[in-house]
CSV table of C-alpha atoms in Angstrom, one decimal:
chain,number,residue,atom,x,y,z
A,1288,MET,CA,-11.7,28.4,-0.3
A,1289,SER,CA,-11.7,25.3,-2.9
A,1290,SER,CA,-12.5,23.9,-5.6
A,1291,LEU,CA,-12.8,20.7,-7.1
A,1292,ASP,CA,-12.3,19.4,-10.9
A,1293,SER,CA,-12.6,15.8,-12.6
A,1294,GLN,CA,-9.8,14.5,-13.3
A,1295,SER,CA,-8.3,11.5,-16.2
A,1296,ARG,CA,-5.9,9.3,-15.9
A,1297,ASP,CA,-2.5,9.8,-18.2
A,1298,SER,CA,-1.0,5.8,-19.2
A,1299,GLY,CA,2.3,7.7,-19.4
A,1300,LEU,CA,5.2,6.1,-17.9
A,1301,ASP,CA,8.7,7.2,-17.5
A,1302,SER,CA,12.2,5.8,-19.2
A,1303,ASP,CA,12.9,5.2,-15.3
A,1304,THR,CA,9.9,3.6,-14.2
A,1305,SER,CA,6.6,1.1,-14.4
A,1306,HIS,CA,5.1,4.0,-12.1
A,1307,ASN,CA,4.1,7.4,-13.1
A,1308,TYR,CA,2.5,10.4,-11.2
A,1309,VAL,CA,2.0,14.0,-11.8
A,1310,THR,CA,3.3,17.0,-9.9
A,1311,VAL,CA,-0.1,18.0,-7.1
A,1312,ILE,CA,-1.2,20.4,-9.2
A,1313,GLN,CA,-1.8,19.2,-12.4
A,1314,ASN,CA,-5.2,19.0,-14.1
A,1315,GLU,CA,-4.9,15.2,-15.8
A,1316,TYR,CA,-3.0,13.0,-13.4
A,1317,SER,CA,-2.1,9.2,-13.7
A,1318,ARG,CA,-2.8,6.9,-10.5
A,1319,ASN,CA,-0.4,4.5,-11.7
A,1320,ARG,CA,1.8,5.3,-8.0
A,1321,GLY,CA,4.7,2.9,-7.3
A,1322,PHE,CA,5.6,0.5,-4.2
A,1323,PRO,CA,4.8,2.2,-0.5
A,1324,GLN,CA,7.8,3.8,1.3
A,1325,PRO,CA,8.7,4.9,5.2
A,1326,PRO,CA,9.2,8.7,6.1
A,1327,ASP,CA,12.1,9.7,8.7
A,1328,PRO,CA,9.3,10.2,11.0
A,1329,TYR,CA,9.1,6.8,11.8
A,1330,SER,CA,12.1,7.2,13.8
A,1331,ASP,CA,9.9,8.8,16.6
A,1332,TYR,CA,7.4,6.2,16.4
A,1333,SER,CA,5.5,4.7,19.4
A,1334,SER,CA,2.3,3.5,18.6
A,1335,PRO,CA,-0.3,3.0,15.7
A,1336,ARG,CA,-2.2,5.9,17.3
A,1337,ASN,CA,0.3,8.2,16.4
A,1338,GLY,CA,-0.4,7.4,12.8
A,1339,GLU,CA,2.9,7.5,10.4
A,1340,VAL,CA,3.8,5.2,7.3
A,1341,GLN,CA,4.9,4.7,4.0
A,1342,SER,CA,4.6,3.8,0.3
A,1343,GLY,CA,5.5,4.9,-3.0
A,1344,GLY,CA,4.6,7.0,-6.2
A,1345,GLU,CA,5.6,9.5,-10.3
A,1346,GLU,CA,6.2,12.5,-12.4
A,1347,ASN,CA,6.2,16.4,-13.4
A,1348,GLY,CA,3.4,19.4,-14.1
A,1349,SER,CA,1.6,22.9,-13.6
A,1350,SER,CA,-1.1,24.5,-13.0
A,1351,GLU,CA,-2.0,28.1,-14.3
A,1352,GLY,CA,-2.6,30.2,-10.8
A,1353,TYR,CA,-1.3,27.5,-8.5
A,1354,LYS,CA,2.3,26.7,-7.4
A,1355,THR,CA,3.4,23.0,-6.8
A,1356,LEU,CA,4.6,21.9,-3.8
A,1357,SER,CA,8.2,22.3,-5.0
A,1358,GLU,CA,7.4,25.7,-5.8
A,1359,SER,CA,5.7,26.6,-2.5
A,1360,THR,CA,8.3,24.8,-0.5
A,1361,ASN,CA,11.7,26.5,-2.5
A,1362,SER,CA,10.5,30.1,-1.6
A,1363,GLN,CA,9.4,29.3,2.4
A,1364,TRP,CA,11.6,26.7,4.0
A,1365,GLU,CA,15.3,27.1,2.9
A,1366,ARG,CA,15.7,28.1,6.1
A,1367,THR,CA,15.0,26.6,9.1
A,1368,GLU,CA,11.6,25.4,10.2
A,1369,ASP,CA,12.1,27.1,13.5
A,1370,SER,CA,13.2,30.5,12.1
A,1371,GLN,CA,10.1,29.9,9.6
A,1372,SER,CA,7.6,29.7,12.5
A,1373,ASP,CA,8.4,33.2,13.7
A,1374,GLN,CA,7.7,34.2,10.6
A,1375,THR,CA,4.0,35.9,9.1
A,1376,PRO,CA,2.3,33.1,7.1
A,1377,HIS,CA,1.4,33.8,3.5
A,1378,SER,CA,-1.3,31.8,1.8
A,1379,ILE,CA,-0.4,28.9,-0.3
A,1380,LYS,CA,-2.7,27.9,-3.2
A,1381,VAL,CA,-2.1,23.8,-3.2
A,1382,CYS,CA,-4.1,20.7,-4.7
A,1383,VAL,CA,-5.5,17.6,-3.4
A,1384,TYR,CA,-6.3,14.4,-5.1
A,1385,LEU,CA,-8.4,11.8,-3.8
A,1386,MET,CA,-8.7,8.4,-4.7
A,1387,SER,CA,-12.2,9.2,-6.7
A,1388,ASP,CA,-10.0,10.8,-9.8
A,1389,VAL,CA,-11.1,14.2,-7.8
A,1390,ALA,CA,-8.3,16.9,-7.5
A,1391,PHE,CA,-9.1,19.7,-4.4
A,1392,HIS,CA,-7.9,22.9,-4.6
A,1393,MET,CA,-7.4,24.4,-1.3
A,1394,GLU,CA,-5.8,27.9,-0.2
A,1395,LEU,CA,-3.6,27.5,2.9
A,1396,GLU,CA,-4.1,30.5,5.2
A,1397,ASP,CA,-1.4,29.7,7.2
A,1398,GLY,CA,0.9,28.5,4.6
A,1399,ALA,CA,4.1,26.8,5.6
A,1400,ASN,CA,2.5,26.1,9.1
A,1401,THR,CA,-0.9,24.6,7.9
A,1402,THR,CA,-0.5,20.8,9.5
A,1403,VAL,CA,-2.2,18.1,8.8
A,1404,PRO,CA,-5.6,18.0,10.9
A,1405,GLU,CA,-6.7,21.4,9.3
A,1406,MET,CA,-5.8,20.4,5.7
A,1407,VAL,CA,-8.0,17.0,6.8
A,1408,GLN,CA,-10.9,19.3,8.3
A,1409,ALA,CA,-10.8,22.0,5.7
A,1410,ILE,CA,-11.5,18.7,2.7
A,1411,VAL,CA,-13.8,17.0,5.0
A,1412,ASN,CA,-16.0,20.5,5.8
A,1413,ASP,CA,-16.2,21.3,2.1
A,1414,PRO,CA,-20.0,21.3,1.1
A,1415,GLU,CA,-19.5,20.2,-2.6
A,1416,LEU,CA,-17.0,16.1,-1.6
A,1417,GLY,CA,-20.1,15.8,1.0
A,1418,LEU,CA,-18.7,13.9,3.4
A,1419,PRO,CA,-19.8,13.1,7.3
A,1420,LYS,CA,-17.5,14.7,9.6
A,1421,SER,CA,-16.5,10.7,10.8
A,1422,ALA,CA,-14.1,10.9,7.6
A,1423,ALA,CA,-12.1,12.7,9.3
A,1424,ASN,CA,-11.1,9.7,11.3
A,1425,ILE,CA,-10.8,7.3,8.4
A,1426,PHE,CA,-8.9,9.3,5.5
A,1427,THR,CA,-5.7,11.4,6.1
A,1428,MET,CA,-3.2,13.0,4.6
A,1429,TRP,CA,-0.1,11.2,2.2
A,1430,MET,CA,1.8,12.4,0.5
A,1431,CYS,CA,3.0,10.3,-2.9
A,1432,SER,CA,5.3,10.6,-5.6
A,1433,GLY,CA,6.7,7.6,-7.7
A,1434,LEU,CA,9.2,6.6,-5.7
A,1435,LEU,CA,7.8,7.3,-1.7
A,1436,GLU,CA,4.4,7.3,-0.1
A,1437,LEU,CA,4.3,8.5,3.1
A,1438,GLN,CA,1.2,9.0,5.6
A,1439,LEU,CA,1.8,12.1,7.5
A,1440,LYS,CA,1.4,12.1,10.8
A,1441,PRO,CA,-1.1,14.2,12.7
A,1442,GLY,CA,1.7,16.8,14.0
A,1443,HIS,CA,3.5,17.5,11.0
A,1444,ARG,CA,3.4,20.0,8.4
A,1445,PRO,CA,2.9,18.9,4.7
A,1446,LEU,CA,5.5,21.7,3.1
A,1447,ALA,CA,8.3,21.1,5.9
A,1448,VAL,CA,7.8,17.4,4.7
A,1449,ARG,CA,7.9,18.6,1.0
A,1450,ALA,CA,11.4,20.5,2.2
A,1451,LYS,CA,13.0,17.1,3.2
A,1452,TRP,CA,11.7,15.1,0.1
A,1453,PRO,CA,15.3,14.6,-1.3
A,1454,ALA,CA,16.5,13.3,1.8
A,1455,LEU,CA,14.2,10.9,2.3
A,1456,LEU,CA,14.6,10.0,-1.5
A,1457,ALA,CA,18.3,9.3,-0.6
A,1458,LYS,CA,17.6,7.4,2.7
A,1459,TYR,CA,14.7,5.4,1.6
A,1460,ALA,CA,14.2,5.2,-2.4
A,1461,HIS,CA,15.7,2.4,-4.8
A,1462,ALA,CA,16.6,4.7,-7.0
A,1463,THR,CA,19.4,6.2,-9.2
A,1464,ASP,CA,20.3,10.5,-7.8
A,1465,SER,CA,18.7,11.2,-11.5
A,1466,ARG,CA,15.9,9.5,-11.4
A,1467,GLN,CA,15.3,11.5,-7.6
A,1468,ARG,CA,16.2,14.4,-8.5
A,1469,ARG,CA,13.6,14.8,-11.2
A,1470,ASP,CA,11.0,13.4,-8.9
A,1471,GLU,CA,8.0,15.4,-8.1
A,1472,PRO,CA,5.4,14.3,-5.0
A,1473,VAL,CA,1.5,14.8,-4.7
A,1474,LEU,CA,-0.3,15.6,-1.7
A,1475,SER,CA,-3.5,12.9,-1.5
A,1476,PHE,CA,-6.3,12.3,0.5
A,1477,GLN,CA,-6.4,8.6,1.7
A,1478,ARG,CA,-7.4,5.8,4.1
A,1479,ASN,CA,-5.6,5.8,7.8
A,1480,VAL,CA,-3.3,2.8,7.7
A,1481,PHE,CA,-4.2,2.1,11.4
A,1482,LEU,CA,-8.2,1.8,10.9
A,1483,PRO,CA,-9.2,-1.6,12.0
A,1484,ARG,CA,-11.2,-2.9,9.2
A,1485,ALA,CA,-14.3,-3.8,11.3
A,1486,THR,CA,-14.6,0.1,11.0
A,1487,ASP,CA,-14.4,-0.3,7.2
A,1488,GLN,CA,-17.2,-2.7,7.5
A,1489,ARG,CA,-19.4,-0.8,9.9
A,1490,ILE,CA,-19.7,2.3,7.4
A,1491,LYS,CA,-22.9,3.2,5.7
A,1492,ASP,CA,-22.2,6.9,4.3
A,1493,ALA,CA,-22.2,6.7,0.5
A,1494,LYS,CA,-19.8,9.6,0.0
A,1495,VAL,CA,-17.2,7.6,2.3
A,1496,VAL,CA,-18.0,4.5,1.0
A,1497,GLU,CA,-17.3,5.7,-2.8
A,1498,LEU,CA,-14.1,6.4,-1.4
A,1499,LEU,CA,-13.2,3.4,-0.3
A,1500,TYR,CA,-13.9,1.5,-3.4
A,1501,HIS,CA,-12.0,3.9,-5.6
A,1502,GLU,CA,-8.6,3.0,-3.4
A,1503,ALA,CA,-9.8,-0.6,-3.3
A,1504,ARG,CA,-9.7,-0.6,-7.2
A,1505,TYR,CA,-6.7,0.9,-7.5
A,1506,ASN,CA,-4.9,-1.5,-5.7
A,1507,ILE,CA,-6.5,-4.2,-7.5
A,1508,LEU,CA,-5.6,-3.0,-10.8
A,1509,GLU,CA,-1.7,-2.2,-9.3
A,1510,GLY,CA,-1.8,-5.9,-8.7
A,1511,ARG,CA,-1.1,-5.0,-4.7
A,1512,TYR,CA,-4.2,-7.6,-3.7
A,1513,PRO,CA,-3.6,-11.0,-5.2
A,1514,CYS,CA,-6.9,-12.9,-5.7
A,1515,GLU,CA,-7.9,-15.7,-8.2
A,1516,VAL,CA,-8.3,-15.3,-11.9
A,1517,ASN,CA,-12.1,-15.3,-11.9
A,1518,ASN,CA,-12.9,-12.9,-9.0
A,1519,TYR,CA,-10.2,-10.1,-10.9
A,1520,ILE,CA,-13.0,-10.8,-13.4
A,1521,MET,CA,-15.5,-10.7,-11.3
A,1522,LEU,CA,-14.4,-7.6,-10.0
A,1523,GLY,CA,-13.6,-5.8,-13.5
A,1524,ALA,CA,-16.9,-6.2,-14.2
A,1525,ILE,CA,-18.5,-4.5,-11.7
A,1526,GLN,CA,-16.0,-1.8,-11.9
A,1527,ALA,CA,-16.9,-1.9,-15.8
A,1528,ARG,CA,-20.9,-1.7,-14.5
A,1529,LEU,CA,-19.7,1.0,-12.3
A,1530,GLU,CA,-17.7,3.2,-14.7
A,1531,LEU,CA,-20.3,2.3,-18.2
A,1532,GLY,CA,-23.4,2.2,-16.9
A,1533,PRO,CA,-25.9,-0.6,-17.6
A,1534,TYR,CA,-25.4,-3.0,-20.9
A,1535,ASN,CA,-25.7,-2.1,-24.1
A,1536,PRO,CA,-25.5,-5.3,-27.0
A,1537,GLN,CA,-24.8,-2.0,-29.7
A,1538,HIS,CA,-22.1,-0.8,-27.7
A,1539,HIS,CA,-20.6,-3.4,-25.2
A,1540,THR,CA,-18.9,-5.8,-27.3
A,1541,ILE,CA,-15.7,-8.1,-27.0
A,1542,HIS,CA,-13.9,-6.1,-29.2
A,1543,PHE,CA,-14.6,-2.9,-27.2
A,1544,PHE,CA,-13.9,-5.1,-23.8
A,1545,ARG,CA,-10.2,-6.1,-25.7
A,1546,GLU,CA,-9.5,-2.6,-26.1
A,1547,GLN,CA,-10.8,-1.3,-22.7
A,1548,GLN,CA,-9.4,-4.7,-21.0
A,1549,SER,CA,-6.5,-2.5,-19.5
A,1550,ASN,CA,-8.9,-0.2,-17.5
A,1551,PHE,CA,-10.6,-3.6,-16.1
A,1552,LEU,CA,-7.8,-5.4,-15.3
A,1553,PRO,CA,-4.5,-5.3,-13.4
A,1554,VAL,CA,-1.5,-6.2,-16.0
A,1555,HIS,CA,-1.1,-9.6,-15.6
A,1556,MET,CA,-4.5,-10.7,-16.6
A,1557,ARG,CA,-4.3,-8.9,-20.0
A,1558,ARG,CA,-3.7,-10.7,-23.0
A,1559,GLY,CA,-0.7,-10.1,-24.9
A,1560,VAL,CA,-0.3,-7.2,-27.5
A,1561,TRP,CA,0.2,-10.1,-30.7
A,1562,THR,CA,-2.6,-12.2,-29.7
A,1563,SER,CA,-5.3,-8.9,-29.4
A,1564,TRP,CA,-3.4,-7.8,-32.3
A,1565,LEU,CA,-5.1,-10.4,-33.8
A,1566,HIS,CA,-8.6,-9.8,-32.6
A,1567,LEU,CA,-8.9,-13.3,-31.9
A,1568,SER,CA,-10.9,-14.7,-28.8
A,1569,GLY,CA,-11.2,-17.6,-26.8
A,1570,LYS,CA,-14.1,-19.0,-24.3
A,1571,THR,CA,-11.3,-18.1,-21.4
A,1572,SER,CA,-10.1,-15.2,-23.2
A,1573,PRO,CA,-10.1,-12.0,-20.1
A,1574,GLU,CA,-12.5,-10.0,-22.6
A,1575,VAL,CA,-14.8,-12.7,-23.3
A,1576,LYS,CA,-15.2,-13.6,-19.6
A,1577,LEU,CA,-15.0,-10.1,-18.6
A,1578,LEU,CA,-18.6,-9.1,-21.1
A,1579,GLU,CA,-19.9,-12.5,-19.5
A,1580,ASN,CA,-19.9,-11.4,-15.9
A,1581,PHE,CA,-20.4,-7.8,-17.0
A,1582,LYS,CA,-24.0,-8.7,-18.7
A,1583,LEU,CA,-25.3,-10.6,-15.2
A,1584,ILE,CA,-25.1,-7.3,-14.3
A,1585,PRO,CA,-28.8,-6.4,-13.3
A,1586,ALA,CA,-29.6,-3.0,-14.9
A,1587,ASN,CA,-31.2,-1.6,-11.9
A,1588,THR,CA,-28.4,-2.7,-9.6
A,1589,THR,CA,-27.4,0.5,-7.8
A,1590,GLU,CA,-23.8,2.2,-7.7
A,1591,ARG,CA,-24.0,2.2,-3.7
A,1592,LYS,CA,-24.9,-1.3,-4.1
A,1593,LEU,CA,-22.2,-3.0,-6.7
A,1594,GLN,CA,-19.5,0.1,-4.8
A,1595,ARG,CA,-20.4,-2.0,-1.2
A,1596,LYS,CA,-20.2,-5.3,-3.1
A,1597,TYR,CA,-16.5,-4.9,-4.3
A,1598,LEU,CA,-15.3,-3.6,-0.5
A,1599,GLU,CA,-17.3,-7.0,0.7
A,1600,PHE,CA,-15.0,-8.8,-1.6
A,1601,CYS,CA,-11.2,-6.7,-0.3
A,1602,TRP,CA,-12.6,-6.8,2.5
A,1603,SER,CA,-12.4,-10.5,2.7
A,1604,LEU,CA,-8.6,-10.1,1.6
A,1605,PRO,CA,-6.3,-10.4,4.4
A,1606,TYR,CA,-4.1,-7.9,3.1
A,1607,TYR,CA,-6.4,-5.5,2.6
A,1608,GLY,CA,-5.6,-1.7,4.1
A,1609,CYS,CA,-1.7,-2.4,4.2
A,1610,ALA,CA,0.5,-0.3,3.9
A,1611,PHE,CA,3.2,-1.3,1.6
A,1612,PHE,CA,6.9,-1.0,0.8
A,1613,GLN,CA,9.7,-2.4,-2.0
A,1614,GLY,CA,12.3,-5.2,-1.3
A,1615,GLN,CA,14.0,-7.3,-2.6
A,1616,VAL,CA,14.3,-11.3,-2.0
A,1617,GLU,CA,16.7,-14.2,-2.9
A,1618,GLN,CA,15.3,-16.7,-5.3
A,1619,PRO,CA,15.9,-20.4,-4.7
A,1620,VAL,CA,18.6,-21.6,-7.1
A,1621,ARG,CA,17.6,-24.8,-8.8
A,1622,GLY,CA,19.9,-26.2,-11.8
A,1623,LEU,CA,23.2,-25.0,-12.8
A,1624,THR,CA,21.7,-22.1,-15.3
A,1625,SER,CA,19.7,-20.5,-12.2
A,1626,LEU,CA,23.3,-19.9,-10.4
A,1627,ILE,CA,24.7,-18.0,-13.3
A,1628,THR,CA,21.4,-16.1,-13.7
A,1629,HIS,CA,20.7,-15.4,-10.1
A,1630,GLN,CA,19.2,-12.6,-9.5
A,1631,ASP,CA,17.1,-11.0,-6.2
A,1632,VAL,CA,13.1,-10.9,-6.6
A,1633,PRO,CA,11.7,-7.4,-6.3
A,1634,VAL,CA,8.7,-7.7,-4.1
A,1635,LEU,CA,6.1,-5.8,-2.3
A,1636,VAL,CA,6.1,-6.2,1.6
A,1637,GLY,CA,2.4,-5.1,3.1
A,1638,ILE,CA,1.7,-4.2,6.6
A,1639,ASN,CA,-1.4,-4.2,7.8
A,1640,THR,CA,-3.3,-4.2,11.7
A,1641,GLN,CA,-3.4,-8.2,11.2
A,1642,GLY,CA,-0.2,-9.5,9.7
A,1643,VAL,CA,2.6,-9.0,7.3
A,1644,TYR,CA,2.8,-10.1,3.7
A,1645,ILE,CA,5.1,-10.3,1.0
A,1646,ILE,CA,3.7,-10.4,-2.1
A,1647,ASP,CA,5.2,-10.8,-6.4
A,1648,ASN,CA,2.9,-7.8,-7.8
A,1649,VAL,CA,4.4,-8.6,-11.3
A,1650,GLN,CA,2.4,-12.1,-11.4
A,1651,CYS,CA,0.1,-11.4,-8.3
A,1652,CYS,CA,0.9,-13.8,-6.1
A,1653,LEU,CA,0.6,-13.8,-2.0
A,1654,LEU,CA,4.3,-15.7,-1.6
A,1655,LEU,CA,4.2,-15.7,2.2
A,1656,GLY,CA,1.5,-13.9,4.9
A,1657,LEU,CA,1.6,-14.4,8.6
A,1658,LYS,CA,-0.3,-13.0,11.4
A,1659,TYR,CA,1.4,-11.2,14.1
A,1660,GLU,CA,0.8,-14.1,16.2
A,1661,ASP,CA,2.0,-16.7,14.4
A,1662,MET,CA,6.0,-15.2,13.5
A,1663,SER,CA,8.6,-13.0,15.1
A,1664,TRP,CA,11.1,-10.8,13.6
A,1665,ASP,CA,13.7,-8.3,13.5
A,1666,PHE,CA,16.0,-5.4,11.7
A,1667,ALA,CA,19.9,-5.6,10.9
A,1668,LYS,CA,21.4,-3.0,9.5
A,1669,PRO,CA,24.4,-3.8,7.1
A,1670,SER,CA,27.7,-4.8,8.0
A,1671,GLN,CA,29.5,-2.4,5.7
A,1672,GLU,CA,26.9,0.7,5.7
A,1673,ASP,CA,28.6,3.2,3.1
A,1674,ASN,CA,28.7,0.4,0.5
A,1675,PRO,CA,25.1,1.0,-1.5
A,1676,ASP,CA,24.6,-2.5,-2.2
A,1677,CYS,CA,24.4,-3.7,1.5
A,1678,LEU,CA,21.2,-2.9,2.1
A,1679,PRO,CA,19.4,-3.6,5.3
A,1680,CYS,CA,16.9,-6.1,5.5
A,1681,LEU,CA,13.6,-7.6,7.8
A,1682,PHE,CA,14.1,-11.0,9.5
A,1683,LEU,CA,10.9,-13.1,9.4
A,1684,GLN,CA,10.3,-16.2,11.8
A,1685,PHE,CA,7.8,-18.4,11.6
A,1686,ARG,CA,6.9,-21.9,12.3
A,1687,VAL,CA,6.5,-24.8,9.9
A,1688,LEU,CA,5.6,-28.8,9.9
A,1689,GLU,CA,8.3,-30.0,7.9
A,1690,ASN,CA,8.4,-34.0,6.5
A,1691,GLY,CA,5.9,-34.5,10.5
A,1692,THR,CA,8.5,-32.7,12.7
A,1693,ARG,CA,8.5,-29.1,14.0
A,1694,VAL,CA,10.7,-26.6,12.5
A,1695,PHE,CA,11.8,-22.0,12.3
A,1696,LYS,CA,12.4,-20.6,8.7
A,1697,ILE,CA,13.8,-17.6,8.3
A,1698,LEU,CA,12.9,-15.5,5.1
A,1699,GLN,CA,15.6,-12.2,4.8
A,1700,VAL,CA,14.2,-9.4,3.1
A,1701,PHE,CA,17.0,-6.3,1.8
A,1702,SER,CA,15.5,-3.4,1.6
A,1703,LYS,CA,16.4,0.3,2.9
A,1704,GLN,CA,12.8,0.5,3.6
A,1705,ALA,CA,13.8,-2.4,6.5
A,1706,VAL,CA,13.9,0.2,8.9
A,1707,MET,CA,10.2,1.9,8.9
A,1708,MET,CA,8.8,-1.9,8.2
A,1709,ASP,CA,10.1,-2.8,11.5
A,1710,ALA,CA,8.7,0.0,13.1
A,1711,LEU,CA,5.5,-0.6,12.2
A,1712,ILE,CA,5.2,-3.5,12.7
A,1713,SER,CA,6.3,-3.3,16.5
A,1714,GLY,CA,3.2,-0.5,16.7
A,1715,PHE,CA,0.7,-2.6,15.3
A,1716,VAL,CA,2.3,-6.0,17.7
A,1717,GLU,CA,2.5,-3.6,21.0
A,1718,ASP,CA,-1.5,-2.7,19.8
A,1719,VAL,CA,-1.9,-6.8,19.7
A,1720,LYS,CA,0.1,-7.0,23.3
A,1721,ARG,CA,-2.5,-4.7,24.9
A,1722,LYS,CA,-5.6,-5.9,23.9
A,1723,ALA,CA,-5.1,-9.2,24.5
A,1724,SER,CA,-3.4,-8.0,28.0
A,1725,ALA,CA,-7.0,-6.3,28.5
A,1726,ALA,CA,-8.8,-9.3,27.3
A,1727,LEU,CA,-7.3,-11.8,30.4
A,1728,ASN,CA,-7.5,-8.6,33.0
A,1729,SER,CA,-11.2,-8.3,32.2
A,1730,ASP,CA,-11.4,-12.3,32.0
A,1731,GLU,CA,-9.6,-12.0,35.2
A,1732,THR,CA,-12.0,-9.8,37.1
A,1733,ASP,CA,-14.6,-12.3,36.4
A,1734,ARG,CA,-13.9,-15.0,38.1
A,1735,PRO,CA,-13.7,-15.6,42.3
A,1736,SER,CA,-10.8,-15.1,43.4
A,1737,GLU,CA,-8.5,-17.2,41.7
A,1738,ALA,CA,-4.3,-16.7,41.3
A,1739,ALA,CA,-3.3,-15.7,38.2
A,1740,THR,CA,-0.9,-18.2,37.0
A,1741,ASP,CA,-0.3,-17.4,32.9
A,1742,SER,CA,3.6,-16.5,32.5
A,1743,ASP,CA,4.1,-13.1,30.8
A,1744,ASP,CA,5.1,-15.6,27.6
A,1745,THR,CA,1.9,-16.9,27.9
A,1746,GLN,CA,-0.5,-13.8,28.1
A,1747,MET,CA,1.9,-12.7,25.2
A,1748,PRO,CA,2.1,-15.1,22.7
A,1749,LEU,CA,4.2,-13.0,19.6
A,1750,THR,CA,7.4,-14.7,21.0
A,1751,LYS,CA,10.0,-17.3,19.2
A,1752,GLN,CA,9.5,-19.2,21.4
A,1753,ASP,CA,6.1,-20.2,20.9
A,1754,LEU,CA,4.9,-19.3,17.4
A,1755,PRO,CA,1.1,-21.1,16.3
A,1756,GLN,CA,1.3,-22.8,13.1
A,1757,ALA,CA,0.9,-20.3,10.0
A,1758,SER,CA,-2.3,-20.6,8.7
A,1759,LEU,CA,-2.0,-18.1,5.2
A,1760,GLY,CA,-1.5,-19.4,1.9
A,1761,ASN,CA,2.4,-19.8,1.4
A,1762,LYS,CA,4.4,-20.9,-1.7
A,1763,LEU,CA,7.3,-21.4,0.3
A,1764,SER,CA,8.7,-23.3,-3.0
A,1765,LYS,CA,9.3,-19.3,-4.4
A,1766,LEU,CA,11.7,-18.6,-1.6
A,1767,THR,CA,15.0,-19.3,-0.2
A,1768,LEU,CA,14.2,-20.2,3.1
A,1769,ALA,CA,16.9,-20.9,6.6
A,1770,THR,CA,15.7,-23.9,8.5
A,1771,PHE,CA,16.7,-24.2,12.2
A,1772,ASP,CA,15.0,-27.5,14.9
A,1773,GLU,CA,13.5,-26.0,18.1
A,1774,GLU,CA,17.2,-26.2,19.2
A,1775,GLY,CA,18.5,-23.7,17.2
A,1776,ARG,CA,20.4,-25.5,14.9
A,1777,CYS,CA,20.6,-24.7,11.4
A,1778,ILE,CA,19.0,-27.8,9.1
A,1779,GLY,CA,18.5,-25.8,6.4
A,1780,ARG,CA,20.2,-24.3,3.1
A,1781,MET,CA,20.6,-20.5,3.7
A,1782,GLY,CA,21.5,-19.5,0.4
A,1783,SER,CA,23.7,-16.4,0.2
A,1784,TRP,CA,22.5,-14.8,3.5
A,1785,SER,CA,25.3,-13.5,5.7
A,1786,PHE,CA,24.8,-13.6,9.1
A,1787,THR,CA,27.1,-11.1,10.0
A,1788,TYR,CA,25.3,-8.2,10.2
């Protein structure tokens, strides 16, 4: 039913995008996927347990004996889904990519009627992969391209989602029509965004740990997981040890790591072209630090221990396991020059079970991080829905201390995916409220017959009236924020915001 092919990286970039991803069946494909984005099925989203999210990716190719998703769906999905479900299914060969650079070839006996759980079970049950049955609860199916990434729901039929891909791109992708027409998605087997972090930390199976490591490595190299410079060096050294083996002084030199640094460090950490060309390396150069850390790893350290150490650091990051969305925020105006060159700043909006994070993945820094208990939010449609330059937006409100006074700050994030962000946040917040309510009820049953005196607001702290001080490290000076006092009066500049939404 299946076979495995090892895959290699493709560093080529499309002229229209900085992220490249080949077709589902290509033997060589790039892991340089783009930003995460949301699908149409979020419209009927009810809770995190229903399982669907979004992100971003890209490009083109083919493989002899296999059909791409595009070729498979063109012949079977020209008519409606209902009429298709009544037909005798035809088997279709597709390919699913794992984050460990492995391509899993599958023959779908039910063809276009195959569901997500059926595909997941086929992957988990394959003896060549050696995954435990519990992996079906940890990973799920994603459909990804350079423009859009979707975590599929259990009820989805992947080929049906592929048939709707052009419509999804038109609704959610930040790209030209020409770029959308050239977009080709792939099927990917990745971590379920609704999986609690504590579940990852309890995993012992080596195969599952390996897949989680590869997914975390991808997010580190793509700048989705900001951290300190020394941490990037440490993680790069671990990755190098896993991929290169023990230190060999004859081969692993400064020159070697200077040439290979793009494989182990995110782009903002790499040295410039001219500096590399001159072959100059100071004591603090990335390649020198990378080599020093690489040499420190004992030769007898097992791969499993190294992967675990890599993951343990990533688990400590608040944005671990996020689904990422494309967005843009207004940058502060500083001086006359910035008034002339003033433009919005592209950002990633990361959302996981614990909170919302605004990330500059070019500079690899966290601009704003908020736990659900520390924020409130709202979604707004544009006042001119027919205007492509007028985007939906997500408002994030949080409380801070400013000059000794408690005030509310509001950030406005513009994005075609704002409705998806809103739905995902709503699902996670409802889950937090359910757990808080269950814990409160449990406490009440343990008490002697005391009448409960807590109001709904105090039981559910996720309101605009009672927000705790935001606790995560933020760079508010890099954001344009509206400021309000506790009585709702605006006391700070709002930039060019429009509240006519």
